DNA sequence: CGTAGCATGTAAACAGTTACATGATTGT
DNA sequence: ACAATCATGTAACTGTTTACATGCTACG
């Protein structure tokens, strides 16, 4: 749902190739909240072209492969505009780590701690990456756009900090658990 | 990746049908961090059976459709155990709403506010749902399991509160924005 | 001489959602 | 008479990821 519209959003700023979209646009700005891989971008570009939302021309280059440059059409701009005003449902949250924790009563405290610490390292790295993003000094015409960009970064910061706080709580809680591993859930063999 | 292991986790506690897994197990416990729909459960059960991780027998019932009861095999228990100790990578976060915000500089302040408020309502509802979950009084043998369950709920609470805090910040920020809509990004027609 | 960057994609698998189909029983 | 619960699934689609394939140039 969102990826084609993100592509339209970028092409609405300037025409680009699929490769540009991946390396210049996605990986440098929205990757923190919407990572995209190349095959997906190419596929959605093909679909958008079929739908008349974008069009492309091939630029011949010497020595390098040809560039297929996509640009948005008026119909694409209309669609983007419509979508931007449409309120999306809050999507279901998926947290694979919590499944482990939920079923992890049979693990030793040390094993639980190791899992929590691995998550901690991953989320700390995320937070560091977000904090390393520098927003260039505001060009006066761009204040509005930059403010919104800063807000998207802020959400990442809020969520990663909250996650880290929870991990620290969880580490303390696990450390305080009676070290006896839980009775194994009923099994065929030991019943 | 996680769904088949969650199924193994439940079947490790007791044998169940696909329907039970959906209505008794998933919807009542892990749905907050791993929603699952029926076709997925049935498909993964078929795959798990093909892999030898579960087996099933059909119980004939009068008046009601037959029950196909699945139970975990020793191989399934081994696989579950292995997986529980394997540290998962922190998954890429996808937040469709941020794409709108990122590209939303052309919207009026009132439109941005409306989008933010719709998200706020959705996340407040989530928080309310999490807070409404009551954990039954701890059976002494289950302290460990219950502690871990409580931790999974706690993460949801932490994250939803952080999201709401950010939304409130964002609403204030947008309210303070110069109401002039941003200059439209360069287009074919108005260049 | 190997690696990274430029630039295109295809193929195939896996994950997730929505809609459909069946059919009995129990409750309003 | 209608809806909900029990209980099974299939079909079709959309979205996401991983691996593969091609070929040239510039850098160390």
Coordinates of C-alpha atoms (C1' of nucleotides) in Angstrom, one line a residue:
Chain A
X1 CA 0.0 0.0 0.0
X2 CA 2.6 2.5 1.0
X3 CA 5.5 1.7 -1.1
X4 CA 4.1 2.9 -4.5
X5 CA 2.9 6.1 -2.8
X6 CA 6.4 6.7 -1.4
X7 CA 7.8 6.3 -4.9
X8 CA 5.2 8.8 -6.2
X9 CA 6.3 11.1 -3.4
X10 CA 9.9 11.0 -4.5
X11 CA 9.2 11.3 -8.2
X12 CA 7.0 14.3 -7.4
X13 CA 10.1 16.1 -6.3
X14 CA 12.2 15.0 -9.3
X15 CA 12.5 12.3 -12.0
X16 CA 14.7 9.4 -11.1
X17 CA 15.7 5.9 -12.0
X18 CA 14.9 2.8 -10.0
X19 CA 18.5 2.7 -8.9
X20 CA 18.4 6.3 -7.7
X21 CA 15.2 5.7 -5.8
X22 CA 16.9 2.9 -3.9
X23 CA 20.3 4.4 -3.2
X24 CA 19.5 8.1 -3.1
X25 CA 15.9 8.4 -2.0
X26 CA 14.9 5.4 0.1
X27 CA 18.2 4.4 1.7
X28 CA 18.9 8.0 2.7
X29 CA 15.6 9.1 4.1
X30 CA 12.7 6.9 4.7
X31 CA 14.6 3.7 5.2
X32 CA 14.3 4.1 9.0
X33 CA 10.5 3.6 8.8
X34 CA 10.1 1.9 5.5
X35 CA 13.0 -0.1 4.2
X36 CA 12.7 -1.1 0.5
X37 CA 14.7 -3.5 -1.6
X38 CA 15.3 -3.2 -5.3
X39 CA 13.1 -5.8 -6.8
X40 CA 10.2 -4.3 -5.1
X41 CA 11.0 -0.8 -6.4
X42 CA 11.3 -2.1 -9.9
X43 CA 8.1 -4.0 -9.7
X44 CA 6.1 -1.1 -8.3
X45 CA 7.6 1.2 -10.9
X46 CA 6.3 -1.2 -13.6
X47 CA 2.9 -1.3 -11.9
X48 CA 2.8 2.5 -11.6
X49 CA 3.6 2.8 -15.2
X50 CA 0.9 0.3 -16.2
X51 CA -1.5 2.4 -14.1
X52 CA -0.5 5.6 -15.8
X53 CA 0.8 7.2 -12.6
X54 CA 4.4 7.4 -13.9
X55 CA 6.1 7.4 -17.3
X56 CA 9.7 6.7 -18.3
X57 CA 12.2 7.4 -21.0
X58 CA 15.5 5.6 -21.6
X59 CA 18.6 7.8 -21.5
X60 CA 21.5 6.2 -23.5
X61 CA 24.9 6.5 -21.8
X62 CA 28.3 5.6 -23.1
X63 CA 30.3 3.1 -21.0
X64 CA 27.5 2.7 -18.5
X65 CA 24.2 0.9 -18.7
X66 CA 21.3 2.9 -20.0
X67 CA 19.3 4.9 -17.4
X68 CA 15.6 4.5 -17.4
X69 CA 14.3 7.7 -15.9
X70 CA 10.8 7.7 -14.4
X71 CA 8.7 10.8 -13.9
X72 CA 5.3 11.3 -12.3
X73 CA 2.2 12.1 -14.5
X74 CA -0.7 14.4 -13.6
X75 CA -2.7 11.3 -12.8
X76 CA 0.0 10.1 -10.5
X77 CA 0.1 13.5 -8.7
X78 CA -3.7 13.3 -8.2
X79 CA -3.4 9.9 -6.8
X80 CA -0.6 10.9 -4.4
X81 CA -2.6 13.9 -3.3
X82 CA -5.6 11.7 -2.6
X83 CA -3.6 9.2 -0.7
X84 CA -1.8 11.8 1.5
X85 CA -5.2 12.9 2.9
X86 CA -6.4 9.3 3.6
X87 CA -5.9 8.2 7.2
X88 CA -4.3 4.8 7.4
X89 CA -5.4 2.2 10.0
X90 CA -2.9 1.6 12.8
X91 CA -1.2 -1.6 11.6
X92 CA -0.8 -4.6 13.8
X93 CA 2.5 -4.6 15.6
X94 CA 4.8 -7.7 15.1
X95 CA 7.5 -8.3 17.5
X96 CA 9.2 -11.6 16.9
X97 CA 11.3 -11.3 20.0
X98 CA 8.3 -11.3 22.2
X99 CA 7.3 -14.7 21.0
X100 CA 10.5 -16.0 22.3
X101 CA 10.0 -14.3 25.6
X102 CA 6.5 -15.5 25.9
X103 CA 7.5 -19.1 25.4
X104 CA 10.9 -18.8 27.1
X105 CA 10.0 -20.0 30.6
X106 CA 12.0 -23.1 30.1
X107 CA 15.2 -21.2 29.5
X108 CA 17.7 -20.5 32.2
X109 CA 18.0 -16.9 33.6
X110 CA 21.3 -16.6 31.9
X111 CA 19.8 -17.6 28.6
X112 CA 17.0 -15.1 28.9
X113 CA 19.5 -12.4 29.9
X114 CA 21.6 -13.2 26.8
X115 CA 18.6 -12.8 24.5
X116 CA 17.6 -9.6 26.2
X117 CA 21.1 -8.2 25.9
X118 CA 21.3 -9.1 22.2
X119 CA 18.1 -7.2 21.6
X120 CA 19.5 -4.3 23.6
X121 CA 22.6 -4.1 21.4
X122 CA 20.4 -4.1 18.3
X123 CA 18.2 -1.4 19.5
X124 CA 21.0 0.7 20.9
X125 CA 22.6 0.5 17.4
X126 CA 19.3 1.7 15.9
X127 CA 19.1 4.6 18.3
X128 CA 22.7 5.5 17.6
X129 CA 22.0 5.5 13.8
X130 CA 19.0 7.8 14.3
X131 CA 21.0 10.1 16.5
X132 CA 23.8 10.2 13.9
X133 CA 21.4 11.7 11.3
X134 CA 22.1 15.3 10.9
X135 CA 19.5 17.6 9.4
X136 CA 21.2 20.2 7.2
X137 CA 20.7 23.9 8.2
X138 CA 17.1 25.0 7.2
X139 CA 16.7 26.6 3.9
X140 CA 14.0 29.1 4.6
X141 CA 11.6 27.8 1.9
X142 CA 11.9 24.3 3.3
X143 CA 11.0 24.9 6.9
X144 CA 7.8 23.0 6.6
X145 CA 9.3 20.0 4.9
X146 CA 12.2 19.9 7.3
X147 CA 9.9 20.1 10.3
X148 CA 8.0 17.1 9.1
X149 CA 11.2 15.2 8.4
X150 CA 12.4 15.9 11.9
X151 CA 9.2 14.6 13.3
X152 CA 9.6 11.3 11.5
X153 CA 13.1 11.0 13.1
X154 CA 11.7 11.9 16.5
X155 CA 9.2 9.1 16.4
X156 CA 12.1 6.7 15.9
X157 CA 13.9 8.2 18.8
X158 CA 10.9 8.0 21.1
X159 CA 10.2 4.4 20.2
X160 CA 13.8 3.2 20.4
X161 CA 14.3 4.9 23.8
X162 CA 11.1 3.3 25.1
X163 CA 12.2 -0.1 23.8
X164 CA 15.6 0.3 25.6
X165 CA 13.9 1.4 28.8
X166 CA 11.7 -1.7 28.7
X167 CA 14.7 -3.9 28.0
X168 CA 16.5 -2.5 31.0
X169 CA 13.4 -3.2 33.1
X170 CA 13.2 -6.7 31.7
X171 CA 16.8 -7.4 32.5
X172 CA 16.3 -6.4 36.1
X173 CA 13.1 -8.4 36.3
X174 CA 14.8 -11.5 34.9
X175 CA 17.8 -11.1 37.2
X176 CA 15.4 -11.1 40.2
X177 CA 13.6 -14.3 39.0
X178 CA 14.0 -17.5 41.1
X179 CA 16.8 -19.1 39.1
X180 CA 15.0 -22.5 39.0
X181 CA 14.0 -23.1 35.5
X182 CA 10.2 -23.5 35.1
X183 CA 8.8 -26.9 35.2
X184 CA 8.8 -28.1 31.6
X185 CA 5.4 -27.9 30.0
X186 CA 3.6 -31.3 30.0
X187 CA 5.1 -33.6 27.4
X188 CA 4.4 -37.0 26.1
X189 CA 7.7 -38.4 27.4
X190 CA 7.7 -37.1 31.0
X191 CA 4.0 -37.3 31.7
Chain B
X1 CA 9.7 -17.2 10.6
X2 CA 8.0 -16.8 14.0
X3 CA 4.5 -18.0 13.3
X4 CA 5.4 -21.8 13.0
X5 CA 7.4 -21.5 16.2
X6 CA 4.6 -19.8 18.0
X7 CA 2.4 -22.7 17.0
X8 CA 4.9 -25.2 18.3
X9 CA 5.1 -23.2 21.5
X10 CA 1.3 -23.6 22.0
X11 CA 1.2 -27.2 21.0
X12 CA 4.1 -27.8 23.4
X13 CA 1.6 -26.9 26.2
X14 CA -1.2 -29.0 24.9
X15 CA -2.6 -30.6 21.7
X16 CA -5.1 -28.4 19.9
X17 CA -6.9 -28.0 16.6
X18 CA -6.3 -25.1 14.2
X19 CA -9.4 -23.5 15.3
X20 CA -8.4 -23.7 19.0
X21 CA -5.0 -22.2 18.1
X22 CA -6.7 -19.2 16.5
X23 CA -9.5 -18.5 19.0
X24 CA -8.1 -19.8 22.3
X25 CA -4.4 -19.4 21.9
X26 CA -3.4 -16.6 19.5
X27 CA -6.4 -14.3 19.9
X28 CA -6.1 -14.4 23.7
X29 CA -2.5 -14.0 24.3
X30 CA 0.0 -13.2 21.6
X31 CA -2.3 -11.3 19.3
X32 CA -1.0 -8.0 20.6
X33 CA 2.4 -8.6 19.2
X34 CA 1.8 -11.3 16.6
X35 CA -1.7 -11.3 15.1
X36 CA -2.5 -14.4 13.0
X37 CA -5.3 -15.2 10.7
X38 CA -6.8 -18.7 10.1
X39 CA -5.5 -19.6 6.7
X40 CA -2.0 -18.9 7.9
X41 CA -2.4 -21.2 10.9
X42 CA -3.8 -24.0 8.8
X43 CA -1.0 -23.6 6.2
X44 CA 1.7 -23.6 8.8
X45 CA 0.2 -26.6 10.5
X46 CA 0.3 -28.4 7.2
X47 CA 3.9 -27.4 6.7
X48 CA 4.9 -28.4 10.3
X49 CA 3.3 -31.8 9.7
X50 CA 5.2 -32.2 6.5
X51 CA 8.4 -31.4 8.3
X52 CA 7.6 -33.9 11.1
X53 CA 7.3 -31.3 13.8
X54 CA 3.7 -32.0 14.5
X55 CA 1.3 -34.9 13.9
X56 CA -2.5 -35.0 13.9
X57 CA -5.4 -37.3 14.5
X58 CA -9.0 -36.7 13.6
X59 CA -11.5 -36.9 16.4
X60 CA -15.0 -37.7 15.1
X61 CA -17.8 -35.8 16.8
X62 CA -21.6 -36.1 16.6
X63 CA -23.4 -33.0 15.3
X64 CA -20.3 -31.0 15.0
X65 CA -17.6 -31.2 12.4
X66 CA -14.7 -33.5 13.0
X67 CA -11.8 -32.1 15.0
X68 CA -8.3 -32.5 13.7
X69 CA -6.1 -32.4 16.8
X70 CA -2.4 -31.5 16.4
X71 CA 0.3 -32.4 18.8
X72 CA 4.0 -31.7 18.9
X73 CA 6.5 -34.4 18.1
X74 CA 9.9 -34.9 19.7
X75 CA 11.5 -33.4 16.6
X76 CA 9.2 -30.4 16.9
X77 CA 10.2 -30.0 20.6
X78 CA 13.8 -30.0 19.6
X79 CA 13.3 -27.4 16.9
X80 CA 11.3 -25.2 19.3
X81 CA 14.0 -25.5 21.9
X82 CA 16.7 -24.6 19.4
X83 CA 14.7 -21.6 18.1
X84 CA 14.0 -20.2 21.6
X85 CA 17.7 -19.8 22.2
X86 CA 18.4 -18.2 18.8
X87 CA 18.7 -14.5 19.0
X88 CA 16.5 -12.8 16.3
X89 CA 17.7 -9.8 14.3
X90 CA 15.9 -6.6 15.2
X91 CA 13.4 -6.4 12.3
X92 CA 13.1 -3.3 10.2
X93 CA 10.3 -1.1 11.5
X94 CA 7.5 -0.2 9.1
X95 CA 5.3 2.8 9.9
X96 CA 3.1 3.7 7.0
X97 CA 1.8 6.8 8.7
X98 CA 5.3 8.3 8.6
X99 CA 5.4 8.2 4.8
X100 CA 2.4 10.4 4.8
X101 CA 4.0 12.8 7.2
X102 CA 7.2 12.8 5.3
X103 CA 5.5 13.7 2.0
X104 CA 2.8 15.8 3.6
X105 CA 4.3 19.3 3.4
X106 CA 1.7 20.2 0.8
X107 CA -1.2 19.6 3.2
X108 CA -2.7 22.4 5.2
X109 CA -2.1 22.5 9.0
X110 CA -5.7 21.4 9.6
X111 CA -5.2 18.4 7.4
X112 CA -2.0 17.4 9.1
X113 CA -3.7 17.8 12.5
X114 CA -6.6 15.6 11.3
X115 CA -4.2 12.8 10.3
X116 CA -2.3 13.0 13.6
X117 CA -5.5 12.9 15.6
X118 CA -6.8 9.9 13.7
X119 CA -3.5 8.1 14.6
X120 CA -3.9 9.3 18.2
X121 CA -7.3 7.7 18.5
X122 CA -6.0 4.5 17.1
X123 CA -3.1 4.3 19.4
X124 CA -5.1 5.3 22.4
X125 CA -7.5 2.5 21.6
X126 CA -4.5 0.1 21.5
X127 CA -3.3 1.3 24.9
X128 CA -6.7 1.0 26.4
X129 CA -6.9 -2.6 25.1
X130 CA -3.6 -3.5 26.6
X131 CA -4.5 -1.9 29.9
X132 CA -7.7 -3.8 30.0
X133 CA -5.8 -7.1 30.0
X134 CA -6.0 -8.6 33.4
X135 CA -3.5 -11.2 34.5
X136 CA -5.1 -13.8 36.7
X137 CA -3.7 -14.2 40.3
X138 CA -0.3 -16.1 40.1
X139 CA -0.5 -19.8 40.6
X140 CA 2.8 -20.5 42.4
X141 CA 4.1 -23.0 39.9
X142 CA 3.5 -20.4 37.1
X143 CA 5.4 -17.4 38.5
X144 CA 8.1 -17.6 35.8
X145 CA 5.7 -18.0 32.9
X146 CA 3.5 -15.2 34.2
X147 CA 6.4 -12.8 34.7
X148 CA 7.4 -13.3 31.1
X149 CA 3.8 -12.8 30.0
X150 CA 3.6 -9.6 32.0
X151 CA 6.8 -8.4 30.3
X152 CA 5.4 -8.9 26.9
X153 CA 2.4 -6.7 27.8
X154 CA 4.7 -4.1 29.3
X155 CA 6.5 -3.6 26.1
X156 CA 3.2 -2.9 24.4
X157 CA 2.5 -0.3 27.1
X158 CA 5.9 1.3 26.8
X159 CA 5.7 1.6 23.0
X160 CA 2.1 2.8 22.9
X161 CA 2.8 5.5 25.5
X162 CA 5.9 6.6 23.6
X163 CA 3.9 6.8 20.4
X164 CA 1.2 8.9 22.1
X165 CA 3.7 11.2 23.6
X166 CA 5.2 11.7 20.2
X167 CA 1.8 12.3 18.6
X168 CA 1.1 15.0 21.2
X169 CA 4.5 16.6 20.5
X170 CA 3.8 16.4 16.8
X171 CA 0.3 18.0 17.2
X172 CA 1.9 20.9 19.1
X173 CA 4.6 21.3 16.5
X174 CA 2.2 21.3 13.6
X175 CA -0.1 23.8 15.4
X176 CA 2.9 26.1 15.6
X177 CA 3.8 25.8 11.9
X178 CA 3.4 28.9 9.7
X179 CA 0.0 28.1 8.2
X180 CA 1.1 28.9 4.7
X181 CA 1.2 25.6 2.8
X182 CA 4.6 24.7 1.5
X183 CA 5.5 25.6 -2.0
X184 CA 4.3 22.8 -4.2
X185 CA 7.2 20.6 -5.3
X186 CA 8.5 21.3 -8.8
X187 CA 6.0 20.0 -11.3
X188 CA 5.7 19.8 -15.1
X189 CA 2.7 22.1 -15.1
X190 CA 3.8 25.0 -12.9
X191 CA 7.5 25.2 -13.8
Chain C
dC1 C1' 43.7 -8.4 -9.9
dG2 C1' 39.8 -8.0 -7.1
dT3 C1' 36.3 -4.9 -5.2
dA4 C1' 33.0 -1.3 -5.3
dG5 C1' 29.9 1.4 -7.9
dC6 C1' 26.6 2.1 -11.7
dA7 C1' 22.2 0.2 -13.6
dT8 C1' 19.3 -3.0 -15.2
dG9 C1' 16.2 -6.5 -14.1
dT10 C1' 14.2 -12.0 -13.4
dA11 C1' 12.9 -16.0 -10.7
dA12 C1' 11.4 -18.1 -6.9
dA13 C1' 10.0 -18.5 -2.3
dC14 C1' 7.8 -17.0 1.8
dA15 C1' 4.5 -14.2 4.5
dG16 C1' 0.1 -12.1 5.1
dT17 C1' -4.7 -10.6 3.9
dT18 C1' -9.4 -11.1 2.1
dA19 C1' -13.1 -13.5 0.3
dC20 C1' -15.4 -17.7 -0.4
dA21 C1' -17.5 -22.4 0.8
dT22 C1' -19.7 -25.8 3.8
dG23 C1' -22.8 -27.4 7.4
dA24 C1' -24.6 -28.4 11.9
dT25 C1' -26.1 -26.5 16.7
dT26 C1' -27.3 -23.1 20.0
dG27 C1' -29.1 -18.8 21.5
dT28 C1' -32.1 -14.2 20.6
Chain D
dA1 C1' -35.8 -16.1 11.2
dC2 C1' -31.1 -14.6 12.0
dA3 C1' -26.8 -14.5 14.0
dA4 C1' -23.1 -16.7 16.5
dT5 C1' -20.2 -20.6 17.5
dC6 C1' -17.9 -24.8 16.2
dA7 C1' -14.6 -26.5 12.6
dT8 C1' -12.9 -27.4 8.5
dG9 C1' -10.4 -25.5 4.7
dT10 C1' -9.5 -23.4 -0.6
dA11 C1' -8.5 -19.7 -3.9
dA12 C1' -6.6 -15.6 -5.1
dC13 C1' -4.0 -11.8 -4.3
dT14 C1' -0.6 -8.5 -2.4
dG15 C1' 3.7 -7.7 -0.2
dT16 C1' 8.5 -8.9 1.1
dT17 C1' 12.9 -11.1 0.8
dT18 C1' 16.8 -13.7 -1.2
dA19 C1' 19.4 -15.2 -4.8
dC20 C1' 20.7 -14.9 -9.4
dA21 C1' 22.4 -12.8 -14.0
dT22 C1' 24.7 -9.2 -16.8
dG23 C1' 28.3 -6.0 -18.0
dC24 C1' 31.1 -1.9 -17.8
dT25 C1' 34.3 1.5 -15.3
dA26 C1' 37.1 3.4 -11.7
dC27 C1' 39.9 2.7 -7.6
dG28 C1' 43.4 0.6 -4.7

